[in-house]
Amino acid sequence: MSPWDSLDSWSNYSSRPPASLEDLLYQHWQYWRKQEAPHELIERFRRLFLDVANYPDSSVANALLSLSEQDTADREFKYVLNRCCYTLINLWYTQPRDHWAIPELVRLFEELPPANGANPRAQKVYNLVKEFPQTEQYASLVRLQQIMAPREADVPQTVVVEEQPLAYRIRHYPFLYDNSLLTKDSGQEQKQNINDLRRRAETELGIRLARYHAQQQGAGRSGQVVNPTLLDAVGLEQALNFYTGKVDGRTHRDQARWFATYSKTVRSFRDFKDEFVDYLISPIAAAEPKYSGNHFTRNLRQYLRETLAEFDAQPLNSFILVETCRRLLNFLVVDSPHRPVFRNFRHLVNDVGHTLTMGLLLRLVLFCSAAKPWLERCFSVLFNLHERRTCKEVPWLVTSLEHANVALITNFGDVGYQF
């Protein structure tokens, strides 16, 4: 990560009124995106940012040169460049015939041509553009590039998947989109487009999963529906049965509703804590009795007892509940992007398997749906941290993402199919 990203420059940048130099750039792209075809716009983009000294519109070129010379340019130029990218991308996204242009625009930054050092002012712009691939803004663009790139096949062979970088799998995990494709400077139009992209991907996955499940149950039409996950047939069927079937006579959703009703009757936050652990851990303890009181469960209880202890005597309220669930997810999955420790998650996966581990997380977000975005954020932290590794190097994470997909789609998806 670049030093740019280590500084919280966005708060300073966003609190200022838009500068006229920046406005000139944005208006320039808003005008030309209506006048030129995508391939012409990509060439225009290349000329402005990589050959500014020869750009035909001198007023825009001078605005860019002046921006690069500001004292804050080293920290804040990435926001300007990112917004220029999305001024084009946001329009192209709404036109399916132009989707090809999105990965092509991002590709401009992959192999920059040598700088023309004759003009020192232009060299400053070039140097700032050269630093852009080190930012989180660019990393998010590359993930979008993976999603928008033409599909080679719906279900690649397992051998091919194992050799791929994990980053290539981003399109298959729509629950990661919000946190892996958006950055703190993302505009409203970009957020709407990513939300639409996510909704479409979740709907497609939900339908394919439901059809596959129906076929396995003998209720589908004749024909072979392909398994839409990387789980084998037995593993997928077990996961579907666990995430949507009954445990102790109730589905996880039913048990979450029951516990939510019960939690309203507890006298204090302190009384709620131990009951909450029992609720979360019960399916694991049923399968692995040692989890009724082993080292992991004791640590979980102790962590929860120390969480927001200053509110122990108060009645449970929405703030306490959501904050507690967020902190629990940090404990169970990963604590933060800046301090990514995930030993508890790895321990659970190795000791009780992916299904029971995801089942625990599912019970938490079914009980407190406001914590679901935080669970998605935790998985995005793990994905972003490992995305350059090949899938065969992080099989525990690939399988975890597959289980998260199945658990979340079947319990939170709204595709009109029953599981």
Tab-separated table of C-alpha atoms in Angstrom:
chain	number	residue	atom	x	y	z
A	1	MET	CA	0.000	0.000	0.000
A	2	SER	CA	1.278	3.456	-0.900
A	3	PRO	CA	1.974	6.171	1.679
A	4	TRP	CA	-0.938	7.929	-0.046
A	5	ASP	CA	-3.298	5.427	1.464
A	6	SER	CA	-1.742	5.615	4.929
A	7	LEU	CA	-2.883	9.242	5.249
A	8	ASP	CA	-6.507	10.012	5.810
A	9	SER	CA	-6.437	12.666	3.121
A	10	TRP	CA	-10.002	11.985	2.025
A	11	SER	CA	-11.529	13.748	5.033
A	12	ASN	CA	-9.609	16.915	4.174
A	13	TYR	CA	-10.274	16.612	0.448
A	14	SER	CA	-14.008	15.936	0.769
A	15	SER	CA	-14.633	18.770	3.237
A	16	ARG	CA	-13.422	21.409	0.778
A	17	PRO	CA	-15.723	22.881	-1.860
A	18	PRO	CA	-14.896	21.458	-5.312
A	19	ALA	CA	-12.022	23.386	-6.838
A	20	SER	CA	-12.593	25.052	-10.198
A	21	LEU	CA	-9.623	23.170	-11.692
A	22	GLU	CA	-11.188	19.848	-10.776
A	23	ASP	CA	-14.602	20.972	-12.012
A	24	LEU	CA	-13.058	21.834	-15.357
A	25	LEU	CA	-11.687	18.304	-15.667
A	26	TYR	CA	-14.955	16.621	-14.695
A	27	GLN	CA	-17.010	18.820	-17.001
A	28	HIS	CA	-14.575	18.041	-19.786
A	29	TRP	CA	-15.185	14.297	-19.444
A	30	GLN	CA	-18.920	14.753	-18.965
A	31	TYR	CA	-19.022	16.625	-22.261
A	32	TRP	CA	-16.855	14.251	-24.313
A	33	ARG	CA	-18.487	11.086	-23.011
A	34	LYS	CA	-21.626	12.207	-24.860
A	35	GLN	CA	-19.726	13.058	-28.037
A	36	GLU	CA	-17.293	10.201	-28.618
A	37	ALA	CA	-17.340	6.413	-28.802
A	38	PRO	CA	-15.613	4.470	-26.004
A	39	HIS	CA	-12.474	3.693	-28.035
A	40	GLU	CA	-12.076	7.413	-28.801
A	41	LEU	CA	-12.586	8.344	-25.156
A	42	ILE	CA	-9.953	5.838	-24.029
A	43	GLU	CA	-7.466	7.369	-26.454
A	44	ARG	CA	-8.415	10.867	-25.268
A	45	PHE	CA	-7.940	9.730	-21.645
A	46	ARG	CA	-4.499	8.324	-22.498
A	47	ARG	CA	-3.454	11.544	-24.208
A	48	LEU	CA	-4.534	13.785	-21.331
A	49	PHE	CA	-3.023	11.819	-18.470
A	50	LEU	CA	0.020	10.283	-20.180
A	51	ASP	CA	0.881	12.937	-22.793
A	52	VAL	CA	-0.556	16.116	-21.317
A	53	ALA	CA	1.988	18.378	-23.014
A	54	ASN	CA	0.450	17.530	-26.403
A	55	TYR	CA	-3.218	17.506	-25.391
A	56	PRO	CA	-5.249	19.569	-27.902
A	57	ASP	CA	-7.413	21.383	-25.310
A	58	SER	CA	-4.916	23.712	-23.628
A	59	SER	CA	-7.340	24.922	-20.934
A	60	VAL	CA	-7.923	21.360	-19.702
A	61	ALA	CA	-4.228	20.487	-19.993
A	62	ASN	CA	-3.289	23.573	-17.957
A	63	ALA	CA	-5.904	22.688	-15.326
A	64	LEU	CA	-4.351	19.229	-14.950
A	65	LEU	CA	-0.830	20.655	-14.815
A	66	SER	CA	-1.878	23.166	-12.151
A	67	LEU	CA	-3.585	20.449	-10.101
A	68	SER	CA	-0.401	18.375	-10.149
A	69	GLU	CA	1.581	21.304	-8.742
A	70	GLN	CA	-0.642	21.846	-5.699
A	71	ASP	CA	0.835	21.089	-2.282
A	72	THR	CA	-1.788	18.380	-1.685
A	73	ALA	CA	-1.320	16.623	-5.050
A	74	ASP	CA	0.757	13.732	-3.683
A	75	ARG	CA	-2.090	12.813	-1.334
A	76	GLU	CA	-5.181	13.859	-3.261
A	77	PHE	CA	-4.506	13.459	-6.991
A	78	LYS	CA	-5.702	9.832	-6.730
A	79	TYR	CA	-9.230	11.064	-5.942
A	80	VAL	CA	-9.292	13.298	-9.012
A	81	LEU	CA	-7.987	10.566	-11.311
A	82	ASN	CA	-10.405	8.015	-9.865
A	83	ARG	CA	-13.372	10.332	-10.390
A	84	CYS	CA	-12.302	10.978	-13.979
A	85	CYS	CA	-12.219	7.211	-14.558
A	86	TYR	CA	-15.693	6.762	-13.126
A	87	THR	CA	-17.115	9.698	-15.074
A	88	LEU	CA	-16.627	7.427	-18.105
A	89	ILE	CA	-17.216	4.075	-16.414
A	90	ASN	CA	-20.559	5.094	-14.914
A	91	LEU	CA	-21.964	5.873	-18.354
A	92	TRP	CA	-20.487	2.758	-19.979
A	93	TYR	CA	-21.963	0.565	-17.246
A	94	THR	CA	-25.480	1.645	-18.225
A	95	GLN	CA	-24.838	0.559	-21.841
A	96	PRO	CA	-24.141	-3.212	-22.008
A	97	ARG	CA	-22.636	-2.830	-25.485
A	98	ASP	CA	-19.951	-0.583	-23.933
A	99	HIS	CA	-19.004	-2.871	-21.042
A	100	TRP	CA	-15.883	-3.995	-22.907
A	101	ALA	CA	-14.477	-0.463	-22.522
A	102	ILE	CA	-14.312	-0.631	-18.721
A	103	PRO	CA	-11.477	-3.194	-18.523
A	104	GLU	CA	-9.770	-1.469	-21.462
A	105	LEU	CA	-9.685	1.855	-19.612
A	106	VAL	CA	-8.204	0.225	-16.513
A	107	ARG	CA	-5.633	-1.494	-18.710
A	108	LEU	CA	-4.102	1.904	-19.534
A	109	PHE	CA	-2.424	1.865	-16.119
A	110	GLU	CA	-0.957	-1.641	-16.421
A	111	GLU	CA	2.040	-0.812	-18.627
A	112	LEU	CA	2.706	2.893	-18.787
A	113	PRO	CA	4.814	4.103	-21.726
A	114	PRO	CA	8.146	5.756	-20.948
A	115	ALA	CA	7.846	9.350	-19.810
A	116	ASN	CA	8.731	12.209	-22.088
A	117	GLY	CA	11.083	14.097	-19.786
A	118	ALA	CA	11.352	17.212	-21.940
A	119	ASN	CA	8.610	19.027	-20.033
A	120	PRO	CA	9.090	19.069	-16.228
A	121	ARG	CA	5.460	20.069	-15.586
A	122	ALA	CA	4.181	17.165	-17.672
A	123	GLN	CA	6.646	14.902	-15.857
A	124	LYS	CA	4.935	15.770	-12.569
A	125	VAL	CA	1.565	14.589	-13.952
A	126	TYR	CA	3.181	11.429	-15.290
A	127	ASN	CA	4.741	10.660	-11.901
A	128	LEU	CA	1.396	11.058	-10.137
A	129	VAL	CA	-0.306	8.760	-12.648
A	130	LYS	CA	2.528	6.258	-12.204
A	131	GLU	CA	1.814	6.203	-8.458
A	132	PHE	CA	-1.913	5.562	-8.967
A	133	PRO	CA	-1.586	1.732	-9.277
A	134	GLN	CA	-0.323	1.665	-5.686
A	135	THR	CA	-3.595	3.045	-4.305
A	136	GLU	CA	-6.745	1.394	-3.022
A	137	GLN	CA	-8.688	3.293	-5.678
A	138	TYR	CA	-6.794	1.471	-8.412
A	139	ALA	CA	-7.078	-1.887	-6.622
A	140	SER	CA	-10.861	-1.450	-6.646
A	141	LEU	CA	-10.790	-0.587	-10.345
A	142	VAL	CA	-8.843	-3.769	-11.085
A	143	ARG	CA	-11.461	-5.840	-9.226
A	144	LEU	CA	-14.164	-4.190	-11.331
A	145	GLN	CA	-12.068	-4.974	-14.400
A	146	GLN	CA	-12.141	-8.666	-13.452
A	147	ILE	CA	-15.930	-8.622	-13.152
A	148	MET	CA	-16.547	-6.755	-16.393
A	149	ALA	CA	-14.047	-8.740	-18.484
A	150	PRO	CA	-15.680	-11.163	-20.969
A	151	ARG	CA	-16.373	-14.564	-19.449
A	152	GLU	CA	-14.314	-17.421	-20.801
A	153	ALA	CA	-16.675	-20.022	-19.359
A	154	ASP	CA	-19.415	-20.154	-16.755
A	155	VAL	CA	-17.786	-22.981	-14.826
A	156	PRO	CA	-14.025	-23.270	-15.381
A	157	GLN	CA	-12.356	-26.600	-14.775
A	158	THR	CA	-11.174	-27.128	-11.215
A	159	VAL	CA	-7.561	-27.422	-12.343
A	160	VAL	CA	-7.791	-24.037	-14.067
A	161	VAL	CA	-9.383	-22.425	-10.996
A	162	GLU	CA	-6.655	-23.751	-8.702
A	163	GLU	CA	-3.973	-22.054	-10.805
A	164	GLN	CA	-5.818	-18.716	-10.965
A	165	PRO	CA	-5.112	-15.835	-8.601
A	166	LEU	CA	-7.924	-15.499	-6.080
A	167	ALA	CA	-8.612	-12.050	-7.611
A	168	TYR	CA	-10.039	-13.768	-10.701
A	169	ARG	CA	-12.872	-15.175	-8.554
A	170	ILE	CA	-14.247	-11.784	-7.431
A	171	ARG	CA	-17.163	-11.868	-9.897
A	172	HIS	CA	-18.496	-15.057	-8.266
A	173	TYR	CA	-18.854	-13.468	-4.808
A	174	PRO	CA	-21.335	-10.578	-5.020
A	175	PHE	CA	-21.384	-10.167	-1.231
A	176	LEU	CA	-17.834	-8.778	-1.585
A	177	TYR	CA	-18.749	-6.089	-4.104
A	178	ASP	CA	-19.643	-3.264	-1.717
A	179	ASN	CA	-16.375	-3.394	0.187
A	180	SER	CA	-14.028	-4.529	-2.587
A	181	LEU	CA	-15.287	-2.280	-5.405
A	182	LEU	CA	-16.123	0.911	-3.516
A	183	THR	CA	-13.709	3.274	-1.762
A	184	LYS	CA	-14.334	6.149	0.602
A	185	ASP	CA	-14.379	8.621	-2.303
A	186	SER	CA	-16.922	6.678	-4.395
A	187	GLY	CA	-19.706	8.886	-5.748
A	188	GLN	CA	-23.435	8.222	-5.558
A	189	GLU	CA	-23.714	7.155	-9.218
A	190	GLN	CA	-20.886	4.660	-8.745
A	191	LYS	CA	-22.536	3.262	-5.612
A	192	GLN	CA	-25.833	2.825	-7.468
A	193	ASN	CA	-24.104	1.005	-10.321
A	194	ILE	CA	-22.209	-1.330	-7.985
A	195	ASN	CA	-25.443	-2.034	-6.128
A	196	ASP	CA	-27.110	-2.891	-9.446
A	197	LEU	CA	-24.166	-5.108	-10.408
A	198	ARG	CA	-24.407	-6.904	-7.080
A	199	ARG	CA	-28.171	-7.362	-7.297
A	200	ARG	CA	-27.905	-8.870	-10.788
A	201	ALA	CA	-25.106	-11.236	-9.743
A	202	GLU	CA	-26.998	-12.356	-6.620
A	203	THR	CA	-30.178	-12.962	-8.612
A	204	GLU	CA	-28.333	-15.018	-11.214
A	205	LEU	CA	-26.543	-17.066	-8.567
A	206	GLY	CA	-29.742	-17.590	-6.561
A	207	ILE	CA	-31.637	-18.855	-9.586
A	208	ARG	CA	-28.840	-21.202	-10.655
A	209	LEU	CA	-28.490	-22.518	-7.119
A	210	ALA	CA	-32.239	-23.065	-6.739
A	211	ARG	CA	-32.480	-24.885	-10.074
A	212	TYR	CA	-29.531	-27.087	-9.216
A	213	HIS	CA	-31.008	-27.887	-5.809
A	214	ALA	CA	-34.399	-28.695	-7.340
A	215	GLN	CA	-32.733	-31.026	-9.822
A	216	GLN	CA	-30.879	-32.810	-7.023
A	217	GLN	CA	-34.175	-33.212	-5.187
A	218	GLY	CA	-35.761	-34.732	-8.295
A	219	ALA	CA	-38.161	-31.831	-8.757
A	220	GLY	CA	-36.481	-30.230	-11.750
A	221	ARG	CA	-37.087	-30.659	-15.426
A	222	SER	CA	-35.028	-33.099	-17.437
A	223	GLY	CA	-31.572	-31.897	-18.346
A	224	GLN	CA	-28.345	-31.318	-16.510
A	225	VAL	CA	-28.096	-28.151	-14.409
A	226	VAL	CA	-24.472	-27.410	-13.619
A	227	ASN	CA	-23.334	-26.963	-10.027
A	228	PRO	CA	-22.813	-23.162	-9.778
A	229	THR	CA	-20.220	-23.429	-6.981
A	230	LEU	CA	-16.760	-24.894	-6.487
A	231	LEU	CA	-18.102	-27.235	-3.790
A	232	ASP	CA	-18.510	-30.846	-4.878
A	233	ALA	CA	-22.056	-32.211	-5.232
A	234	VAL	CA	-22.075	-33.848	-1.802
A	235	GLY	CA	-20.539	-30.812	-0.086
A	236	LEU	CA	-22.996	-28.424	-1.710
A	237	GLU	CA	-25.996	-30.569	-0.800
A	238	GLN	CA	-24.817	-30.819	2.818
A	239	ALA	CA	-24.290	-27.058	2.941
A	240	LEU	CA	-27.731	-26.325	1.495
A	241	ASN	CA	-29.372	-28.735	3.923
A	242	PHE	CA	-27.553	-27.206	6.884
A	243	TYR	CA	-28.103	-23.540	5.993
A	244	THR	CA	-31.767	-23.951	5.027
A	245	GLY	CA	-32.882	-27.127	6.823
A	246	LYS	CA	-33.925	-27.648	10.425
A	247	VAL	CA	-31.601	-27.936	13.410
A	248	ASP	CA	-33.358	-29.153	16.569
A	249	GLY	CA	-36.693	-28.814	14.776
A	250	ARG	CA	-36.189	-25.212	13.590
A	251	THR	CA	-34.371	-23.522	10.734
A	252	HIS	CA	-31.579	-21.089	11.586
A	253	ARG	CA	-33.908	-18.252	10.562
A	254	ASP	CA	-36.628	-19.509	12.927
A	255	GLN	CA	-34.149	-19.864	15.792
A	256	ALA	CA	-32.869	-16.344	15.152
A	257	ARG	CA	-36.412	-14.977	15.341
A	258	TRP	CA	-37.048	-16.900	18.551
A	259	PHE	CA	-33.831	-15.628	20.131
A	260	ALA	CA	-34.587	-12.055	19.025
A	261	THR	CA	-37.953	-12.286	20.799
A	262	TYR	CA	-36.349	-13.816	23.867
A	263	SER	CA	-33.584	-11.166	24.001
A	264	LYS	CA	-36.210	-8.458	24.500
A	265	THR	CA	-37.093	-10.033	27.848
A	266	VAL	CA	-33.608	-10.041	29.395
A	267	ARG	CA	-33.130	-7.541	32.186
A	268	SER	CA	-29.671	-6.304	31.241
A	269	PHE	CA	-26.899	-6.532	28.681
A	270	ARG	CA	-24.914	-8.628	31.185
A	271	ASP	CA	-27.659	-11.250	31.322
A	272	PHE	CA	-27.837	-11.310	27.521
A	273	LYS	CA	-24.155	-12.097	26.951
A	274	ASP	CA	-23.933	-15.728	28.126
A	275	GLU	CA	-27.265	-16.574	26.494
A	276	PHE	CA	-25.971	-15.139	23.237
A	277	VAL	CA	-22.914	-17.396	23.264
A	278	ASP	CA	-25.130	-20.434	23.917
A	279	TYR	CA	-27.343	-19.456	20.968
A	280	LEU	CA	-24.385	-18.982	18.611
A	281	ILE	CA	-22.407	-22.058	19.578
A	282	SER	CA	-25.235	-24.594	19.976
A	283	PRO	CA	-25.038	-26.228	16.470
A	284	ILE	CA	-21.275	-26.618	16.821
A	285	ALA	CA	-21.620	-28.003	20.364
A	286	ALA	CA	-24.273	-30.454	19.146
A	287	ALA	CA	-21.846	-31.802	16.531
A	288	GLU	CA	-18.698	-31.411	18.646
A	289	PRO	CA	-19.657	-31.664	22.360
A	290	LYS	CA	-16.259	-30.364	23.471
A	291	TYR	CA	-17.396	-26.916	22.279
A	292	SER	CA	-19.799	-26.750	25.206
A	293	GLY	CA	-16.871	-25.488	27.259
A	294	ASN	CA	-13.541	-25.856	25.477
A	295	HIS	CA	-10.799	-23.251	25.163
A	296	PHE	CA	-12.367	-21.545	22.141
A	297	THR	CA	-15.813	-21.224	23.739
A	298	ARG	CA	-14.319	-19.971	27.017
A	299	ASN	CA	-12.378	-17.337	25.084
A	300	LEU	CA	-15.530	-16.355	23.243
A	301	ARG	CA	-17.441	-15.960	26.508
A	302	GLN	CA	-14.641	-13.942	28.057
A	303	TYR	CA	-14.362	-11.695	25.006
A	304	LEU	CA	-18.096	-11.029	25.096
A	305	ARG	CA	-18.068	-10.355	28.849
A	306	GLU	CA	-15.400	-7.682	28.297
A	307	THR	CA	-17.201	-6.166	25.301
A	308	LEU	CA	-18.909	-2.842	26.128
A	309	ALA	CA	-18.769	-3.781	29.815
A	310	GLU	CA	-19.672	-0.212	30.728
A	311	PHE	CA	-23.210	-0.973	29.467
A	312	ASP	CA	-23.640	-4.242	31.403
A	313	ALA	CA	-26.303	-2.883	33.760
A	314	GLN	CA	-28.337	-1.277	30.961
A	315	PRO	CA	-31.180	-2.884	29.008
A	316	LEU	CA	-30.246	-4.189	25.576
A	317	ASN	CA	-30.793	-1.600	22.836
A	318	SER	CA	-30.062	-1.435	19.098
A	319	PHE	CA	-26.770	0.439	19.491
A	320	ILE	CA	-25.383	-2.054	22.033
A	321	LEU	CA	-26.607	-4.995	19.945
A	322	VAL	CA	-25.149	-3.878	16.612
A	323	GLU	CA	-21.833	-2.782	18.099
A	324	THR	CA	-21.532	-6.063	20.021
A	325	CYS	CA	-22.179	-8.093	16.862
A	326	ARG	CA	-19.639	-6.090	14.888
A	327	ARG	CA	-16.996	-6.684	17.542
A	328	LEU	CA	-17.866	-10.363	17.680
A	329	LEU	CA	-17.361	-10.619	13.920
A	330	ASN	CA	-13.954	-9.001	14.344
A	331	PHE	CA	-13.145	-11.676	16.934
A	332	LEU	CA	-14.529	-14.559	14.881
A	333	VAL	CA	-13.341	-13.607	11.373
A	334	VAL	CA	-10.770	-10.805	11.171
A	335	ASP	CA	-10.290	-7.757	13.318
A	336	SER	CA	-9.363	-4.952	10.880
A	337	PRO	CA	-7.792	-4.200	7.486
A	338	HIS	CA	-4.865	-2.531	9.233
A	339	ARG	CA	-4.324	-5.394	11.682
A	340	PRO	CA	-5.618	-8.471	9.853
A	341	VAL	CA	-5.447	-11.239	12.443
A	342	PHE	CA	-7.732	-14.179	11.624
A	343	ARG	CA	-6.420	-17.035	13.767
A	344	ASN	CA	-9.819	-17.715	15.381
A	345	PHE	CA	-11.433	-18.131	11.981
A	346	ARG	CA	-8.689	-20.461	10.744
A	347	HIS	CA	-8.916	-22.469	13.978
A	348	LEU	CA	-12.678	-22.975	13.626
A	349	VAL	CA	-12.437	-23.929	9.943
A	350	ASN	CA	-9.675	-26.440	10.655
A	351	ASP	CA	-11.373	-27.888	13.744
A	352	VAL	CA	-15.093	-28.080	12.885
A	353	GLY	CA	-15.147	-27.457	9.119
A	354	HIS	CA	-16.528	-24.773	6.857
A	355	THR	CA	-20.222	-25.606	7.223
A	356	LEU	CA	-20.386	-25.315	11.010
A	357	THR	CA	-18.117	-22.256	10.997
A	358	MET	CA	-20.297	-20.438	8.467
A	359	GLY	CA	-23.353	-21.628	10.355
A	360	LEU	CA	-22.176	-19.763	13.455
A	361	LEU	CA	-21.665	-16.554	11.433
A	362	LEU	CA	-25.015	-17.027	9.732
A	363	ARG	CA	-26.803	-17.315	13.086
A	364	LEU	CA	-25.228	-14.055	14.194
A	365	VAL	CA	-26.354	-12.039	11.140
A	366	LEU	CA	-29.789	-13.669	11.033
A	367	PHE	CA	-30.275	-12.500	14.620
A	368	CYS	CA	-28.833	-9.037	13.871
A	369	SER	CA	-29.259	-8.280	10.176
A	370	ALA	CA	-27.702	-4.846	10.676
A	371	ALA	CA	-24.387	-6.664	11.227
A	372	LYS	CA	-24.524	-8.434	7.840
A	373	PRO	CA	-22.631	-5.631	6.017
A	374	TRP	CA	-19.923	-5.971	8.662
A	375	LEU	CA	-19.613	-9.708	7.988
A	376	GLU	CA	-19.272	-8.903	4.280
A	377	ARG	CA	-16.619	-6.353	5.179
A	378	CYS	CA	-14.683	-8.968	7.169
A	379	PHE	CA	-14.705	-11.378	4.231
A	380	SER	CA	-13.626	-8.544	1.925
A	381	VAL	CA	-10.650	-7.872	4.194
A	382	LEU	CA	-9.614	-11.535	3.861
A	383	PHE	CA	-10.199	-11.495	0.089
A	384	ASN	CA	-8.302	-8.248	-0.499
A	385	LEU	CA	-5.432	-9.474	1.662
A	386	HIS	CA	-5.033	-12.738	-0.273
A	387	GLU	CA	-6.228	-11.789	-3.774
A	388	ARG	CA	-2.777	-12.109	-5.359
A	389	ARG	CA	-2.335	-15.655	-4.083
A	390	THR	CA	-3.426	-18.520	-6.309
A	391	CYS	CA	-6.562	-20.390	-5.277
A	392	LYS	CA	-4.569	-23.530	-4.530
A	393	GLU	CA	-2.464	-21.549	-2.034
A	394	VAL	CA	-5.523	-20.470	-0.009
A	395	PRO	CA	-8.021	-23.352	-0.330
A	396	TRP	CA	-9.413	-22.609	3.151
A	397	LEU	CA	-10.415	-19.113	1.995
A	398	VAL	CA	-11.838	-20.198	-1.374
A	399	THR	CA	-14.050	-22.802	0.327
A	400	SER	CA	-15.055	-20.265	2.993
A	401	LEU	CA	-16.162	-17.803	0.296
A	402	GLU	CA	-18.154	-20.543	-1.440
A	403	HIS	CA	-19.944	-21.389	1.820
A	404	ALA	CA	-20.590	-17.721	2.568
A	405	ASN	CA	-22.135	-17.357	-0.898
A	406	VAL	CA	-24.486	-20.293	-0.342
A	407	ALA	CA	-25.436	-19.327	3.221
A	408	LEU	CA	-26.146	-15.672	2.412
A	409	ILE	CA	-27.962	-16.245	-0.885
A	410	THR	CA	-30.263	-18.899	0.570
A	411	ASN	CA	-31.113	-16.894	3.688
A	412	PHE	CA	-31.055	-13.296	2.455
A	413	GLY	CA	-31.559	-13.587	-1.312
A	414	ASP	CA	-34.875	-12.598	-2.847
A	415	VAL	CA	-35.040	-14.463	-6.146
A	416	GLY	CA	-38.496	-16.013	-5.825
A	417	TYR	CA	-37.209	-19.542	-5.287
A	418	GLN	CA	-37.562	-21.620	-2.157
A	419	PHE	CA	-34.680	-23.714	-0.806
